CSV table of C-alpha atoms in Angstrom, one decimal:
chain,number,residue,atom,x,y,z
X,17,MET,CA,-17.3,24.0,39.2
X,18,GLN,CA,-14.1,22.5,38.3
X,19,ILE,CA,-13.7,20.4,35.2
X,20,ARG,CA,-11.6,17.7,35.7
X,21,PRO,CA,-11.1,15.8,32.0
X,22,ARG,CA,-8.9,13.3,34.0
X,23,ARG,CA,-12.4,11.3,35.0
X,24,LEU,CA,-12.3,10.1,31.7
X,25,ARG,CA,-8.7,8.8,32.2
X,26,GLN,CA,-8.8,6.9,35.2
X,27,ASP,CA,-8.9,3.3,34.4
X,28,SER,CA,-8.2,1.4,31.5
X,29,GLY,CA,-11.9,0.0,31.0
X,30,LEU,CA,-13.1,3.7,30.8
X,31,ARG,CA,-10.3,4.8,28.7
X,32,SER,CA,-11.3,2.1,26.3
X,33,LEU,CA,-15.1,3.1,26.4
X,34,VAL,CA,-14.3,6.5,25.3
X,35,ARG,CA,-11.6,6.1,22.9
X,36,GLU,CA,-12.4,7.8,19.9
X,37,THR,CA,-9.9,6.3,17.1
X,38,ARG,CA,-9.8,2.5,16.7
X,39,VAL,CA,-7.4,0.3,14.2
X,40,MET,CA,-8.9,-2.9,13.4
X,41,PRO,CA,-7.4,-5.8,11.2
X,42,GLU,CA,-10.1,-4.9,8.7
X,43,ASP,CA,-8.7,-1.6,8.1
X,44,LEU,CA,-5.3,-2.9,7.0
X,45,ILE,CA,-3.9,-4.0,3.7
X,46,TYR,CA,-0.6,-6.2,3.7
X,47,PRO,CA,1.7,-5.7,0.8
X,48,LEU,CA,3.3,-8.9,-0.8
X,49,PHE,CA,6.5,-9.2,-3.1
X,50,ILE,CA,5.9,-11.7,-5.7
X,51,LYS,CA,9.2,-12.8,-7.3
X,52,ALA,CA,9.2,-14.9,-10.3
X,53,GLY,CA,10.8,-18.4,-9.7
X,54,GLU,CA,9.8,-21.3,-7.7
X,55,GLY,CA,10.0,-22.3,-3.9
X,56,ILE,CA,11.2,-18.8,-3.0
X,57,ARG,CA,10.6,-17.5,0.4
X,58,ASP,CA,13.3,-14.9,1.3
X,59,GLU,CA,13.3,-12.6,3.9
X,60,ILE,CA,13.9,-9.0,2.8
X,61,GLY,CA,16.7,-7.7,4.8
X,62,SER,CA,15.3,-3.9,4.6
X,63,LEU,CA,11.7,-5.0,5.5
X,64,PRO,CA,12.1,-7.3,8.7
X,65,GLY,CA,9.6,-9.8,8.5
X,66,CYS,CA,8.5,-9.3,5.0
X,67,TYR,CA,9.6,-11.9,2.2
X,68,HIS,CA,10.1,-12.5,-1.2
X,69,LEU,CA,7.8,-15.0,-2.2
X,70,SER,CA,7.4,-17.3,-5.3
X,71,PRO,CA,3.9,-17.8,-6.9
X,72,ASP,CA,3.3,-21.3,-5.7
X,73,GLU,CA,3.1,-23.1,-2.5
X,74,MET,CA,5.4,-20.6,-0.8
X,75,LEU,CA,2.5,-17.8,-1.4
X,76,LEU,CA,-0.1,-20.1,-0.4
X,77,GLN,CA,1.5,-20.7,2.9
X,78,GLU,CA,1.9,-17.2,3.4
X,79,ALA,CA,-1.6,-16.4,2.4
X,80,GLU,CA,-3.1,-18.9,4.8
X,81,LYS,CA,-1.4,-16.9,7.7
X,82,ILE,CA,-2.9,-13.9,6.3
X,83,VAL,CA,-6.6,-15.1,6.0
X,84,GLU,CA,-6.0,-16.7,9.5
X,85,ALA,CA,-4.9,-13.4,11.4
X,86,GLY,CA,-8.5,-11.7,10.1
X,87,LEU,CA,-6.8,-9.6,7.5
X,88,LYS,CA,-9.1,-9.0,4.6
X,89,GLY,CA,-7.0,-7.5,1.6
X,90,VAL,CA,-3.1,-7.4,0.3
X,91,ILE,CA,-1.5,-5.5,-2.5
X,92,LEU,CA,0.8,-7.4,-4.7
X,93,PHE,CA,4.1,-6.2,-6.2
X,94,GLY,CA,6.0,-8.0,-8.9
X,95,LEU,CA,9.6,-8.5,-9.3
X,96,PRO,CA,10.1,-10.1,-12.7
X,97,ALA,CA,12.9,-12.5,-14.0
X,98,ASP,CA,13.8,-10.2,-16.7
X,99,LYS,CA,13.7,-6.3,-17.6
X,100,ASP,CA,13.7,-4.2,-20.8
X,101,GLU,CA,13.4,-0.6,-21.6
X,102,VAL,CA,9.5,-0.6,-22.0
X,103,GLY,CA,8.8,-2.9,-19.0
X,104,SER,CA,7.0,-5.7,-21.0
X,105,ARG,CA,6.8,-8.1,-18.7
X,106,ALA,CA,4.3,-6.1,-16.7
X,107,LYS,CA,1.4,-7.1,-18.7
X,108,ALA,CA,2.6,-10.8,-19.2
X,109,ASP,CA,0.1,-13.2,-18.9
X,110,ASP,CA,3.0,-15.5,-16.6
X,111,GLY,CA,4.2,-12.8,-14.9
X,112,PRO,CA,4.7,-13.2,-11.3
X,113,VAL,CA,1.6,-10.8,-10.1
X,114,GLN,CA,-0.6,-12.3,-12.8
X,115,LYS,CA,0.3,-15.6,-11.6
X,116,ALA,CA,-0.1,-15.1,-8.0
X,117,CYS,CA,-3.8,-13.5,-8.7
X,118,ARG,CA,-4.8,-16.9,-10.5
X,119,LEU,CA,-3.2,-18.9,-7.5
X,120,LEU,CA,-4.8,-17.0,-4.5
X,121,LYS,CA,-8.1,-16.4,-6.4
X,122,ARG,CA,-8.3,-20.0,-6.7
X,123,GLU,CA,-7.3,-21.1,-3.3
X,124,TYR,CA,-8.2,-18.1,-1.0
X,125,PRO,CA,-11.4,-16.7,-3.0
X,126,GLU,CA,-12.0,-14.4,0.2
X,127,LEU,CA,-8.7,-12.7,0.2
X,128,TYR,CA,-9.3,-9.4,-1.7
X,129,LEU,CA,-6.4,-8.7,-4.2
X,130,ILE,CA,-5.2,-5.2,-4.9
X,131,THR,CA,-2.3,-4.7,-7.6
X,132,ASP,CA,0.1,-2.3,-8.0
X,133,VAL,CA,0.4,-0.7,-11.4
X,134,CYS,CA,3.8,0.9,-12.3
X,135,LEU,CA,6.6,0.2,-14.8
X,136,CYS,CA,9.5,0.8,-12.0
X,137,ALA,CA,10.4,-2.8,-11.5
X,138,TYR,CA,9.8,-4.2,-14.8
X,139,THR,CA,11.9,-1.4,-16.8
X,140,SER,CA,15.6,-2.0,-17.2
X,141,HIS,CA,16.3,1.7,-16.2
X,142,GLY,CA,14.1,1.6,-13.2
X,143,HIS,CA,11.8,4.6,-14.1
X,144,CYS,CA,8.0,4.7,-13.9
X,145,GLY,CA,7.6,5.3,-17.5
X,146,LEU,CA,9.0,5.0,-20.7
X,147,VAL,CA,12.2,6.9,-21.3
X,148,ASP,CA,13.6,9.2,-24.2
X,149,ASN,CA,17.3,10.7,-24.0
X,150,GLY,CA,16.5,10.9,-20.0
X,151,GLU,CA,13.2,12.3,-20.4
X,152,ILE,CA,10.3,10.2,-19.0
X,153,LEU,CA,7.5,10.0,-21.5
X,154,ASN,CA,4.1,11.0,-19.7
X,155,ASP,CA,1.7,10.0,-22.6
X,156,LYS,CA,3.6,7.4,-24.2
X,157,THR,CA,3.4,5.7,-20.9
X,158,LEU,CA,-0.2,5.5,-20.4
X,159,PRO,CA,-1.1,2.6,-23.1
X,160,HIS,CA,1.5,0.5,-21.3
X,161,LEU,CA,-0.1,1.3,-17.8
X,162,ALA,CA,-3.5,0.4,-18.7
X,163,GLU,CA,-2.4,-2.9,-20.6
X,164,MET,CA,-0.9,-3.7,-17.3
X,165,ALA,CA,-4.0,-3.3,-15.2
X,166,VAL,CA,-6.3,-5.1,-17.9
X,167,SER,CA,-3.8,-7.9,-17.7
X,168,HIS,CA,-4.1,-8.2,-13.8
X,169,ALA,CA,-8.1,-8.0,-14.0
X,170,GLU,CA,-7.9,-10.7,-16.6
X,171,SER,CA,-5.7,-12.8,-14.1
X,172,GLY,CA,-8.4,-12.3,-11.2
X,173,ALA,CA,-7.3,-8.9,-9.4
X,174,ASP,CA,-10.4,-7.4,-7.3
X,175,MET,CA,-8.4,-3.6,-7.6
X,176,VAL,CA,-5.9,-2.1,-9.4
X,177,ALA,CA,-3.5,0.7,-7.8
X,178,PRO,CA,-1.7,2.9,-10.3
X,179,SER,CA,1.4,4.0,-8.3
X,180,ASP,CA,3.5,6.0,-11.4
X,181,MET,CA,2.1,9.2,-11.1
X,182,MET,CA,1.9,9.8,-14.7
X,183,ASP,CA,-0.8,12.5,-15.7
X,184,GLY,CA,-4.0,11.0,-17.1
X,185,ARG,CA,-3.4,7.6,-16.2
X,186,VAL,CA,-6.5,7.1,-14.1
X,187,ALA,CA,-8.5,7.9,-17.0
X,188,ALA,CA,-6.6,5.8,-19.2
X,189,ILE,CA,-6.9,2.9,-17.1
X,190,ARG,CA,-10.6,3.5,-16.8
X,191,GLU,CA,-10.9,3.6,-20.2
X,192,GLU,CA,-9.5,0.6,-21.2
X,193,LEU,CA,-10.9,-1.7,-18.1
X,194,ASP,CA,-14.2,-0.7,-19.3
X,195,LYS,CA,-13.5,-1.3,-22.9
X,196,ASN,CA,-12.4,-5.2,-22.2
X,197,GLY,CA,-15.2,-5.7,-19.9
X,198,TYR,CA,-14.2,-4.9,-16.3
X,199,LYS,CA,-16.0,-1.7,-15.5
X,200,ASP,CA,-16.7,-3.1,-12.0
X,201,ILE,CA,-12.9,-3.1,-11.1
X,202,PRO,CA,-12.1,-0.3,-8.8
X,203,ILE,CA,-9.1,2.0,-9.2
X,204,MET,CA,-7.0,2.8,-6.1
X,205,SER,CA,-5.2,5.8,-7.2
X,206,TYR,CA,-1.7,6.9,-5.6
X,207,ALA,CA,-3.1,10.4,-6.0
X,208,ALA,CA,-0.8,12.4,-3.9
X,209,LYS,CA,2.5,10.5,-3.8
X,210,TYR,CA,5.6,12.5,-2.8
X,211,ASN,CA,9.1,12.1,-3.7
X,212,SER,CA,10.5,10.7,-0.6
X,213,ALA,CA,13.2,9.6,1.2
X,214,PHE,CA,11.2,7.0,3.4
X,215,TYR,CA,11.2,4.8,-0.1
X,216,GLY,CA,14.4,3.5,0.2
X,217,PRO,CA,13.7,0.0,1.7
X,218,PHE,CA,10.8,-0.8,-0.5
X,219,ARG,CA,13.3,0.4,-3.5
X,220,GLU,CA,15.7,-2.2,-2.3
X,221,ALA,CA,13.1,-4.9,-1.6
X,222,GLN,CA,11.4,-4.3,-5.2
X,223,GLY,CA,14.8,-3.5,-7.3
X,224,SER,CA,13.3,-0.4,-8.6
X,225,SER,CA,15.7,2.2,-7.9
X,226,PRO,CA,16.5,4.3,-11.1
X,227,THR,CA,19.8,3.4,-12.8
X,228,ASP,CA,20.0,7.3,-13.7
X,229,GLY,CA,18.5,10.4,-12.5
X,230,ASP,CA,15.2,10.3,-9.7
X,231,ARG,CA,11.6,10.5,-9.7
X,232,SER,CA,11.1,14.7,-8.9
X,233,SER,CA,9.6,15.0,-12.5
X,234,HIS,CA,6.6,13.4,-11.7
X,235,GLN,CA,6.5,12.6,-7.9
X,236,MET,CA,5.4,15.5,-5.8
X,237,ASP,CA,7.6,18.0,-3.9
X,238,TYR,CA,7.6,17.3,-0.3
X,239,ALA,CA,7.0,20.8,0.4
X,240,ASN,CA,3.9,21.3,-1.3
X,241,SER,CA,0.2,20.6,0.1
X,242,ARG,CA,-2.1,22.6,-2.3
X,243,GLU,CA,-0.6,20.8,-5.0
X,244,ALA,CA,-1.8,17.6,-3.6
X,245,MET,CA,-5.2,18.7,-3.6
X,246,ARG,CA,-5.0,19.3,-7.2
X,247,GLU,CA,-3.7,15.8,-8.0
X,248,VAL,CA,-6.5,14.1,-5.9
X,249,LEU,CA,-9.3,16.2,-7.4
X,250,LEU,CA,-7.8,15.4,-10.9
X,251,ASP,CA,-7.8,11.8,-10.1
X,252,GLU,CA,-11.4,11.8,-8.5
X,253,ASP,CA,-12.6,13.5,-11.9
X,254,GLU,CA,-10.7,10.7,-13.9
X,255,GLY,CA,-12.4,8.2,-12.4
X,256,ALA,CA,-10.7,7.1,-9.4
X,257,ASP,CA,-12.9,5.0,-6.7
X,258,ILE,CA,-10.0,5.2,-3.7
X,259,LEU,CA,-7.7,8.3,-3.2
X,260,MET,CA,-4.1,7.6,-1.8
X,261,VAL,CA,-1.6,9.6,0.3
X,262,LYS,CA,2.0,8.4,0.4
X,263,PRO,CA,3.9,8.1,2.8
X,264,ALA,CA,1.4,8.5,5.7
X,265,LEU,CA,3.6,9.4,8.8
X,266,ALA,CA,5.2,12.9,7.9
X,267,TYR,CA,2.0,13.7,5.8
X,268,LEU,CA,-0.5,13.3,8.2
X,269,ASP,CA,-1.8,17.2,7.4
X,270,ILE,CA,-2.3,15.9,3.6
X,271,ILE,CA,-4.6,13.0,4.8
X,272,LYS,CA,-6.5,15.3,6.9
X,273,ASP,CA,-6.6,17.7,3.7
X,274,VAL,CA,-7.8,15.1,1.3
X,275,ARG,CA,-10.4,13.6,3.8
X,276,GLU,CA,-11.9,17.1,3.9
X,277,LYS,CA,-12.0,17.6,0.3
X,278,THR,CA,-13.8,14.2,-0.8
X,279,ASP,CA,-16.3,11.9,-0.1
X,280,LEU,CA,-14.4,8.8,-1.5
X,281,PRO,CA,-12.3,6.5,0.7
X,282,VAL,CA,-9.1,7.6,1.7
X,283,ALA,CA,-6.2,5.3,1.8
X,284,ALA,CA,-2.7,6.1,3.2
X,285,TYR,CA,0.4,4.0,3.0
X,286,ASN,CA,2.7,3.6,5.9
X,287,VAL,CA,5.9,2.9,3.9
X,288,SER,CA,8.9,1.0,4.2
X,289,GLY,CA,11.1,3.6,5.5
X,290,GLU,CA,8.5,4.6,8.3
X,291,TYR,CA,8.2,0.7,8.9
X,292,SER,CA,11.8,0.1,9.0
X,293,LEU,CA,12.9,2.6,11.5
X,294,VAL,CA,10.2,1.6,14.0
X,295,HIS,CA,12.3,-1.9,13.5
X,296,ALA,CA,15.7,-0.3,13.8
X,297,GLY,CA,14.6,1.8,16.8
X,298,SER,CA,13.4,-1.5,18.5
X,299,GLU,CA,16.6,-3.3,17.8
X,300,ALA,CA,18.6,-0.6,19.4
X,301,GLY,CA,16.4,-0.9,22.6
X,302,LEU,CA,15.0,2.7,22.0
X,303,VAL,CA,11.3,1.9,21.3
X,304,ASN,CA,8.9,-0.8,22.1
X,305,ARG,CA,8.1,-2.0,18.3
X,306,TRP,CA,4.6,-3.1,19.2
X,307,GLU,CA,3.5,0.3,21.3
X,308,LEU,CA,4.9,2.7,18.7
X,309,GLN,CA,3.5,0.8,15.4
X,310,ASN,CA,0.1,1.1,17.1
X,311,GLU,CA,0.4,4.6,17.8
X,312,ILE,CA,1.6,5.2,14.3
X,313,LEU,CA,-1.4,3.2,12.7
X,314,THR,CA,-3.7,5.1,15.2
X,315,ALA,CA,-2.3,8.4,14.1
X,316,ILE,CA,-2.8,7.9,10.4
X,317,LYS,CA,-6.4,6.7,11.0
X,318,ARG,CA,-7.0,9.6,13.4
X,319,ALA,CA,-6.0,12.0,10.3
X,320,GLY,CA,-8.7,10.5,8.2
X,321,ALA,CA,-7.4,7.6,6.5
X,322,ASP,CA,-10.2,4.6,5.8
X,323,LEU,CA,-7.7,2.0,5.0
X,324,ILE,CA,-4.1,1.8,5.8
X,325,ILE,CA,-1.3,-0.2,3.7
X,326,THR,CA,1.2,-0.9,5.9
X,327,TYR,CA,4.3,-3.9,6.4
X,328,ALA,CA,3.0,-4.3,10.1
X,329,ALA,CA,-0.4,-5.7,9.2
X,330,LEU,CA,0.2,-9.2,10.0
X,331,GLU,CA,1.8,-8.7,13.1
X,332,PHE,CA,-0.7,-6.0,14.3
X,333,ALA,CA,-3.8,-8.5,13.6
X,334,ASN,CA,-1.8,-11.2,15.1
X,335,ARG,CA,-1.4,-9.4,18.4
X,336,PHE,CA,-4.9,-7.9,18.0
X,337,SER,CA,-6.1,-11.5,18.1
X,338,GLU,CA,-3.9,-12.3,21.0
X,339,GLU,CA,-5.3,-9.3,22.7
X,340,TYR,CA,-8.9,-10.1,22.6
X,341,ARG,CA,-8.1,-13.8,23.7
X,342,LYS,CA,-6.6,-12.5,26.6
X,343,ARG,CA,-9.4,-10.5,27.6
X,344,ASP,CA,-12.0,-13.6,26.9
X,345,ASN,CA,-9.9,-15.5,29.2
């Protein structure tokens, strides 16, 4: 008997029936950049199709598109009007993320709000923690992160996502949330976050590049995989509810390893450099943007991600709906 695997690949209907991995709009989380001010909707040059939005009607117009496209969740990144050495605006009641949470929760309560918890966009030096003589102070940073998380929860955030990579920050945030009556607010930890060259467009978009030095003292060395498992399991022990790997595309092996080591949901961040390279390749006529982005998202999910943060989420959801309408007709 001759084995013929091609029998199951001979037409599109059959290929669809036996497809092992499917990406759905509800798998995706859409990043939003909330900028202090009014009437702001400025396209981000390094992230085509993404915008700086003020926490007012500009944000609500974007939220309407997001909800209509069938997306369920967004993650909010703040761009404050003022910065200082300790990132004090990160926990301000009238900060951009806090204002956005209150607005979105009032007008679009069905939209699940996740907030990024890190000081880098709020500090004048651009680092993820407090700095003294060039040293990033791990333990002295933790209370600031915990207070930032509580301020987001007070404003209506449904989940907080610490991205700073300070040791012990999940436990510190969990303790402070619980102490302030937010025991039901989950933590999605950037558990295995690598020191990556793929972050360039994001840092331009958020204005969070360090003014001096880099982040190699706290973000992981991209050559290491066993270390990622140590980080992941530590965050799980500290009370993380979801574990994230960042970046995604060049770290599919890490996603797979994390999926095998934990029963918690696994998130992956399809980061700015991955997204922008697809756009640049499409603009140069080298690739089909839709096909390539879809393949990348499928690979990330196939590796084991339950949730994917991606700048392509809104376009994907809209194209997904179009494809279904075509089939129905």
